[in-house]
Coordinates of C-alpha atoms and ligand atoms in Angstrom, one line a residue:
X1 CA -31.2 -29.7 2.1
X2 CA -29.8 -26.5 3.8
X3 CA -32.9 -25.6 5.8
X4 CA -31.9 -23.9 8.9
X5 CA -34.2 -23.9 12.4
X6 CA -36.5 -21.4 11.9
X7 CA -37.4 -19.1 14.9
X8 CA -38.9 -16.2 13.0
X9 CA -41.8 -14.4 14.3
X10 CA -43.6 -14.1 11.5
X11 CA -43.7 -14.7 8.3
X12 CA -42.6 -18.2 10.0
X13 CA -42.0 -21.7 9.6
X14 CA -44.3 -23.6 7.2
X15 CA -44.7 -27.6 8.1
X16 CA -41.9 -28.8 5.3
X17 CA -44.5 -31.2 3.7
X18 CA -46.9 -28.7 2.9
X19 CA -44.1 -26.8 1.1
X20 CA -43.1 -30.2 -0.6
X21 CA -46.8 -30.8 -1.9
X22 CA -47.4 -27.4 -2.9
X23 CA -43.7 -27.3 -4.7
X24 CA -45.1 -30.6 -6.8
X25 CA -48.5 -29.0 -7.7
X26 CA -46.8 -25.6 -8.2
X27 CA -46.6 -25.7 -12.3
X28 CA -49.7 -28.1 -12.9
X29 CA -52.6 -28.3 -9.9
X30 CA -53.7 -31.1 -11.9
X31 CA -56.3 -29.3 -14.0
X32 CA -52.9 -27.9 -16.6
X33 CA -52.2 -24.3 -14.6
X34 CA -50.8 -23.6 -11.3
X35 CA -53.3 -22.1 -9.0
X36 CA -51.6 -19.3 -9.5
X37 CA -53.1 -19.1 -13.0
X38 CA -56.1 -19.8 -12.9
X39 CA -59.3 -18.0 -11.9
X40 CA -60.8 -17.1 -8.4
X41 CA -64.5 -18.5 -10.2
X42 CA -63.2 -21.3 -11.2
X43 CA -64.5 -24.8 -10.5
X44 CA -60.5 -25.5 -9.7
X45 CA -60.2 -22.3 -6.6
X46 CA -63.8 -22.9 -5.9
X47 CA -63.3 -26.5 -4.7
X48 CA -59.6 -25.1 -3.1
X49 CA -61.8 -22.3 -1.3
X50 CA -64.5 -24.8 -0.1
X51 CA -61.6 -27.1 1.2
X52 CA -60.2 -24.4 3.4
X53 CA -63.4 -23.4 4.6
X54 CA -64.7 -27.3 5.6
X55 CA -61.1 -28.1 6.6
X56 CA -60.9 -25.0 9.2
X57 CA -64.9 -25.7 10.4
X58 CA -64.2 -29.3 11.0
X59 CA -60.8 -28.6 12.9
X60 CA -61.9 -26.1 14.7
X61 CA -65.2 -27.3 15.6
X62 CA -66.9 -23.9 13.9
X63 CA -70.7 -23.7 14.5
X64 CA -73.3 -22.5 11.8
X65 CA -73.7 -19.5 13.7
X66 CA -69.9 -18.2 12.5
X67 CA -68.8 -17.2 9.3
X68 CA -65.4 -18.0 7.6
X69 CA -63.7 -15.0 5.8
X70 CA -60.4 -14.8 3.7
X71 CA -59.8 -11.0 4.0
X72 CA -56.4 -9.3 2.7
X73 CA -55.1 -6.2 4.5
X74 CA -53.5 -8.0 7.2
X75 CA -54.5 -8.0 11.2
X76 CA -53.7 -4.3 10.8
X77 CA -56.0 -3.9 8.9
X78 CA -58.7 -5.7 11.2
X79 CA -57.7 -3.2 13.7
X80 CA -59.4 -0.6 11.5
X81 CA -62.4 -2.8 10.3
X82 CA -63.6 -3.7 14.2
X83 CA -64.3 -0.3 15.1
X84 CA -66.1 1.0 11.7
X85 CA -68.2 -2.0 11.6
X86 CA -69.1 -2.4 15.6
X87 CA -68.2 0.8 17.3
X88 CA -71.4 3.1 16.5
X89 CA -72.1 6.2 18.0
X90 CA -73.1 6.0 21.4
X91 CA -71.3 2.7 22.3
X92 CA -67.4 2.5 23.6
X93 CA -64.9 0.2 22.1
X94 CA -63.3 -1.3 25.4
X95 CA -60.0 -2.8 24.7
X96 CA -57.4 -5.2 26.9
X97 CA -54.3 -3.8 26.9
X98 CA -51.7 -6.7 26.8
X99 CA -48.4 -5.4 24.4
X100 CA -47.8 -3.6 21.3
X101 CA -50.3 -5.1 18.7
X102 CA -53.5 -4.0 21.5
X103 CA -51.6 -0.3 21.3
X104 CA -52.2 -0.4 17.7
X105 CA -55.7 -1.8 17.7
X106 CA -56.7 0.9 20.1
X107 CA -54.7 4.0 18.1
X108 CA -57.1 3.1 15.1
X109 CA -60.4 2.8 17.2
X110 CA -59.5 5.8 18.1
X111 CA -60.0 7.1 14.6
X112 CA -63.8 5.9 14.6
X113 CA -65.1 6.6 17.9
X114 CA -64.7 6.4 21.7
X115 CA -62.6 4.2 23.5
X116 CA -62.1 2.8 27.0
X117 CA -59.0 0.8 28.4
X118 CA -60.4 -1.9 30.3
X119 CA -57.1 -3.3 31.8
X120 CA -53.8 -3.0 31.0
X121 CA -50.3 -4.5 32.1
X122 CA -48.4 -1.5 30.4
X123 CA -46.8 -0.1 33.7
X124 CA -45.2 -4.0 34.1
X125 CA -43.8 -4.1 30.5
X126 CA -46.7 -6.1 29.1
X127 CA -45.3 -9.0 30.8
X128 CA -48.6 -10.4 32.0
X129 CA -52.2 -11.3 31.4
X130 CA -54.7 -8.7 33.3
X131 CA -57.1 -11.1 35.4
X132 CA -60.6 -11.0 33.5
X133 CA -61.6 -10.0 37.5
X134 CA -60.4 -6.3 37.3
X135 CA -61.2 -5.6 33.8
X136 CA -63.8 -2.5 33.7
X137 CA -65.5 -3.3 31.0
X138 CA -68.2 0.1 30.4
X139 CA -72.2 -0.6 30.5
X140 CA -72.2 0.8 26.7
X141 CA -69.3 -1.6 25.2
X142 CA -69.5 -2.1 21.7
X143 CA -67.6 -5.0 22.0
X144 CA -64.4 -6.2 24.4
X145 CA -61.2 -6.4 22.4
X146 CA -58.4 -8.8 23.5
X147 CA -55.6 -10.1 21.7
X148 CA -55.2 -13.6 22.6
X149 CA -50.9 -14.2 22.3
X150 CA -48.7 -11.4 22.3
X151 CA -46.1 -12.2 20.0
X152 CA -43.5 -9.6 21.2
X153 CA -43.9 -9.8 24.8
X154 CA -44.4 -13.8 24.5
X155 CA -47.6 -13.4 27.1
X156 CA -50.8 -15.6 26.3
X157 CA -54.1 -15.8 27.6
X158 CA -54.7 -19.2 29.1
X159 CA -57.8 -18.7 28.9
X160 CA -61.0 -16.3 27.9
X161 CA -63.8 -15.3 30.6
X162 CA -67.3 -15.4 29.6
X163 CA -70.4 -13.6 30.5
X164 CA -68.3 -10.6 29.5
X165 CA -71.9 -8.9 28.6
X166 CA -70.8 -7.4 25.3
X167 CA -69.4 -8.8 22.3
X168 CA -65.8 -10.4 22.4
X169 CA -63.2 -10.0 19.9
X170 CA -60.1 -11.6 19.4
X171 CA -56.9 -10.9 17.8
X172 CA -55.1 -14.9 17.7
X173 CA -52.6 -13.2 15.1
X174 CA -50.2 -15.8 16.8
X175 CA -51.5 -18.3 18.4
X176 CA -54.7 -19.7 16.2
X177 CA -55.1 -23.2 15.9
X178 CA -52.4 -23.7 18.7
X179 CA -54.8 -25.6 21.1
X180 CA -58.7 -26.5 20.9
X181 CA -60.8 -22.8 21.2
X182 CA -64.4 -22.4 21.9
X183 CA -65.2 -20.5 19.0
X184 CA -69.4 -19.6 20.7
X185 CA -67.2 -17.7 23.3
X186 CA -66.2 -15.3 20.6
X187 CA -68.3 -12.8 18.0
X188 CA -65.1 -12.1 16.1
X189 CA -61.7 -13.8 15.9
X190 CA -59.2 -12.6 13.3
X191 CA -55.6 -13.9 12.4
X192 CA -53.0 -12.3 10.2
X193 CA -51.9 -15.8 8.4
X194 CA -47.9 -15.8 8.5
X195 CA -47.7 -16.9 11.8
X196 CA -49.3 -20.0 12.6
X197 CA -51.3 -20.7 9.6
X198 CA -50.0 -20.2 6.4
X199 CA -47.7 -17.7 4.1
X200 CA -48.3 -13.6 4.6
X201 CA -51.4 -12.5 2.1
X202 CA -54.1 -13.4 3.7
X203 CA -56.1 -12.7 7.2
X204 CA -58.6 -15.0 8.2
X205 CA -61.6 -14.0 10.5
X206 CA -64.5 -15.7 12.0
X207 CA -67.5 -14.2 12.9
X208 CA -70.9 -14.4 14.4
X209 CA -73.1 -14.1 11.5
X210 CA -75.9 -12.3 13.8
X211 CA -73.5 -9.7 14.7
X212 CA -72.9 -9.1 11.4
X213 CA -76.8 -8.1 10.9
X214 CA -76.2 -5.4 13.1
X215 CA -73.1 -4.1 11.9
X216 CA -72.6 -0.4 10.6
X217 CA -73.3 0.3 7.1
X218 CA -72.1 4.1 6.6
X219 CA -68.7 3.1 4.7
X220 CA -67.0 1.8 1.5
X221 CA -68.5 -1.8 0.9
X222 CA -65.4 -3.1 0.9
X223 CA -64.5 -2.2 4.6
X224 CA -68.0 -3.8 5.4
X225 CA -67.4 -7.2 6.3
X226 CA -70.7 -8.3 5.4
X227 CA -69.5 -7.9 1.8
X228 CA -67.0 -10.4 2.1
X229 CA -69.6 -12.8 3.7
X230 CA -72.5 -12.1 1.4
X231 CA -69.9 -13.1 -1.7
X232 CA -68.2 -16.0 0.4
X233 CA -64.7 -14.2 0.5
X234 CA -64.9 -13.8 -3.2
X235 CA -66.1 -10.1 -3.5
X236 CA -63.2 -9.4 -5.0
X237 CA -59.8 -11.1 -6.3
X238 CA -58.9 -13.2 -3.0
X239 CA -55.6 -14.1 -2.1
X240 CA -55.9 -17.8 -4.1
X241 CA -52.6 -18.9 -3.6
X242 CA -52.3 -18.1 0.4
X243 CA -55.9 -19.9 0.8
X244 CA -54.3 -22.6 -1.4
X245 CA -51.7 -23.0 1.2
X246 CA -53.5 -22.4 4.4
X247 CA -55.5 -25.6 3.3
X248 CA -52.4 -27.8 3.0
X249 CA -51.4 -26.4 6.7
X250 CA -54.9 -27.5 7.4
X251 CA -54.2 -30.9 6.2
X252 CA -51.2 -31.1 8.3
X253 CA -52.7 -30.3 11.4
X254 CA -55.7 -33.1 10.5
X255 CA -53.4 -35.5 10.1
X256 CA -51.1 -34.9 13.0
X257 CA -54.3 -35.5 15.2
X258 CA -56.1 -32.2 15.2
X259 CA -55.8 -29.5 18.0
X260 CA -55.6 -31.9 21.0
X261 CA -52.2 -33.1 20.0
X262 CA -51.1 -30.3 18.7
X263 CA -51.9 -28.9 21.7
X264 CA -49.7 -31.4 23.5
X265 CA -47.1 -31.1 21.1
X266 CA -46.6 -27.2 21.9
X267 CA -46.8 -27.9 25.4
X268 CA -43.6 -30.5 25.2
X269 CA -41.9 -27.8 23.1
X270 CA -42.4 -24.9 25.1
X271 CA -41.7 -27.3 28.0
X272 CA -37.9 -27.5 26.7
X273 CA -37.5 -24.0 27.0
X274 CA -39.0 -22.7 29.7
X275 CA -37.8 -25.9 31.9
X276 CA -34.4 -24.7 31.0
X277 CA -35.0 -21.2 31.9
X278 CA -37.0 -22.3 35.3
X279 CA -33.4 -24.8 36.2
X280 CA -31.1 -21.6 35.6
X281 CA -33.1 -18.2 36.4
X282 CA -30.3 -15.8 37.0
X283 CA -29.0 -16.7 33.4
X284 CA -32.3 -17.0 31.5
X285 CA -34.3 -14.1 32.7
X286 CA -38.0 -14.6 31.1
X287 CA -39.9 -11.8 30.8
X288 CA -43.3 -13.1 31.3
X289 CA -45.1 -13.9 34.1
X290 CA -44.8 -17.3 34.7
X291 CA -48.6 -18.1 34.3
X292 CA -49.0 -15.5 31.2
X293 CA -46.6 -17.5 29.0
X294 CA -46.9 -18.0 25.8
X295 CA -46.9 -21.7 24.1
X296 CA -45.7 -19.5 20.9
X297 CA -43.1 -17.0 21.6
X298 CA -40.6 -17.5 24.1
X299 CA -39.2 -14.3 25.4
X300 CA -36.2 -13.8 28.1
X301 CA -33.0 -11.8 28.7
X302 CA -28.9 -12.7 29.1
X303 CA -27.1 -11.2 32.2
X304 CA -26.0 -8.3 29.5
X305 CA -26.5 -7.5 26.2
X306 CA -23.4 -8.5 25.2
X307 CA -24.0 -12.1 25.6
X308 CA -27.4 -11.3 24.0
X309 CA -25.8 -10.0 20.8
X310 CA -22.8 -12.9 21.8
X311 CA -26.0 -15.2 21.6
X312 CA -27.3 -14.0 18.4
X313 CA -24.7 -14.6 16.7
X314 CA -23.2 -18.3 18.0
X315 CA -26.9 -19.8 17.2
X316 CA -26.9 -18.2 13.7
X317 CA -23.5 -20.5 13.2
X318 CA -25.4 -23.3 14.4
X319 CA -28.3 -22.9 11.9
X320 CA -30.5 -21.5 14.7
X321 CA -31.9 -18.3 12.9
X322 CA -34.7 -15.4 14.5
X323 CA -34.2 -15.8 17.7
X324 CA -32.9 -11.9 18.0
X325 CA -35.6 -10.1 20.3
X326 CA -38.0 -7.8 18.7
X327 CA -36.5 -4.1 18.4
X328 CA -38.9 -2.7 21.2
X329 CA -38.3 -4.6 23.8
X330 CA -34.5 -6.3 23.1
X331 CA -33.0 -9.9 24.5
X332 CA -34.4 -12.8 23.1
X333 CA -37.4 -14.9 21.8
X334 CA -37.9 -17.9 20.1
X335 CA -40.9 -18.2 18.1
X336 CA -42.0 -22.0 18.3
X337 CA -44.7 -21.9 16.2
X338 CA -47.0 -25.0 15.1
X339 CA -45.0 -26.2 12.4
X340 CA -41.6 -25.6 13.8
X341 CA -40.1 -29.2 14.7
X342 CA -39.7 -30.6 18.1
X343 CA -36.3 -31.4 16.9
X344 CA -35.8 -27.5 16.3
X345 CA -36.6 -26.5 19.7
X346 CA -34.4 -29.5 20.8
X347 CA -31.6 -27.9 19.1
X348 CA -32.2 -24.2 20.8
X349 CA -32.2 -26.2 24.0
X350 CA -28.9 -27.4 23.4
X351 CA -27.8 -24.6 22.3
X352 CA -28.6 -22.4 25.1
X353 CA -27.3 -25.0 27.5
X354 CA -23.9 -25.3 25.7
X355 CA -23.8 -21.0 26.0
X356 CA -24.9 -21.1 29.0
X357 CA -21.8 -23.3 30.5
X358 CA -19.2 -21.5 28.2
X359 CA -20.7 -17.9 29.3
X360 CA -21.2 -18.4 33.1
Ligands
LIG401 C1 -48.1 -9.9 13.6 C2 -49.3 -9.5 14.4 C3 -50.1 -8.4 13.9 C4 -49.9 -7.7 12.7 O1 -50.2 -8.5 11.6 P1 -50.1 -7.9 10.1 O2 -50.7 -9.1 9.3 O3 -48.7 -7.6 9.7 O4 -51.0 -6.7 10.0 C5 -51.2 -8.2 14.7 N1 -51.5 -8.8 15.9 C6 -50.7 -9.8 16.3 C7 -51.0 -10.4 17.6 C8 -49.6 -10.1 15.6 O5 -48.7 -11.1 16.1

């Protein structure tokens, strides 16, 4: 086996079992075809489509009153479908500005109708959450749009305020199924898959079917997201071998206890890390404020960016790969996703001590 530690931000680490099963059933699902073969209306991907969808309701507590979508298109393409479905004339999309992927939700919004920044931490370098206290959310909101862990930055909201009185939607691109969530609190969560849930291909949302009653209808049906749920994510070919695999990952996180332990388990990993960085300060310089981090992505800076590049490079010899910081804001972060090991993040810890003492 020559698997290195996998840090990548996305596409990411996928739990090695779930590759293992899905490598056994890959020529033969047990029906004589891979489910690559065979057909999105067949009893085969119909029972691997209803597994996903009981799996996900069960684990993440899902009332009736949300639906399950698979979408394709990506979060990016969320950004675009939130405003044409919700944003109708007369209303204001308000969004929380907390790092890149909220500047690209907005831009597109921006396309449909108008739009308000409720709060933003731009001016610090996106290096916290905005308390819910100062956020000015307009009296004709169409919705309040947050984005729940921001994978560049490495800043995460601890938690979601309530009573907002509009609709809230949630980009948990990086960070769903990382801890329990309250899903009543939310009338739309959407996720991007190749972070924390499965392979790239596939975008998962959740939404409050009553809000989906009043969405806009003036566009393509496709854009509608009421098409998806009127057809049960089968409107058109779906992604059947990324819902395949999002159910293993499902699996996985069943049987490693559900969302309370993993929840624990993230918090031990992330614990390494930023324990590290809180013993030694002036050599690990974290970016985010210390009670915005992120259980996910792990963000700090090297006295120069020498020993960043220096850093880079030593951890790639020591089968520590992706920890290079993302291009827009440099230094490092570690993406400790839910399926990468304990015994990974043990290894960057080791690591970073062993640099540290040899580079200070
Ligand atoms: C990666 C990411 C996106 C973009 O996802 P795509 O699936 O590539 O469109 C959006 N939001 C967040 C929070 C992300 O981490």
């Amino acid at each position: 086996m020559t698997r290195y530690h996998n840090f990548s931000a996305g596409p990411a680490a996928l739990p090695l079992s779930v590759l293992e099963t899905a490598h056994g059933e890959f020529l033969d699902h047990g029906h004589g075809a891979s489910i690559l073969e065979t057909s999105h209306r067949s009893p085969e991907f119909t029972q691997v489509l209803d597994h996903a969808n009981g799996a996900l309701r069960e684990l993440a507590s899902i009332p009736d009153t949300h639906d399950i979508l698979w979408l394709q298109g990506g979060a990016s393409m969320q950004f675009a479908m939130v405003p044409l479905n919700f944003l109708k004339p007369g209303t204001t999309g308000a969004y929380v500005m907390t790092g890149t992927w909220s500047d690209k939700a907005l831009a597109e919004a921006n396309f449909v109708g108008d739009t308000h920044v409720v709060a933003s931490t731009k001016d610090a370098g996106y290096n916290a959450i905005p308390q819910p206290s100062t956020w000015d959310i307009p009296s004709n909101a169409a919705y309040v749009h947050t984005t729940s862990n921001n994978t560049i930055f490495g800043t995460q909201f601890a938690s979601f305020p309530s009573n907002l009185g509009a609709p809230l939607v949630c980009d948990m691109s990086s960070d769903i199924l990382c801890r329990p969530m309250d899903v009543n609190q939310f009338d739309l969560i959407y996720a991007g898959a190749q972070k924390n849930l499965g392979p790239a291909g596939v975008t998962l949302a959740i939404v409050r079917k009553s809000w989906l009653e009043d969405a806009r209808t003036d566009m393509p049906n496709f854009l509608r997201y009421k098409t998806h749920a009127d057809k049960g994510s089968t409107y058109n070919t779906p992604p059947v071998y990324p819902i395949y695999l999002v159910g293993k990952v499902l699996d996985w996180l069943m049987a490693n206890g559900g969302l309370e332990a993993v929840q624990q388990g993230n918090k031990e990993k992330a614990g390494i890390i930023y324990g590290l960085m809180d013993a030694n300060p002036t050599f690990f310089k974290g970016h985010a404020a210390k009670d915005s981090r992120s259980l996910m992505n792990i963000t700090f800076n090297l006295p120069s960016e020498d020993l960043e590049k220096k850093f880079v490079e030593e951890a790639k010899s020591h089968r520590l790969v992706g920890v290079k910081g993302h291009r827009s804001v440099g230094g490092i972060r570690a993406s400790i996703y839910n399926a990468v090991p304990r015994s990974s993040v043990e290894a960057l810890g080791t690591f970073m001590e062993n640099f540290m003492a040899a580079n200070s």
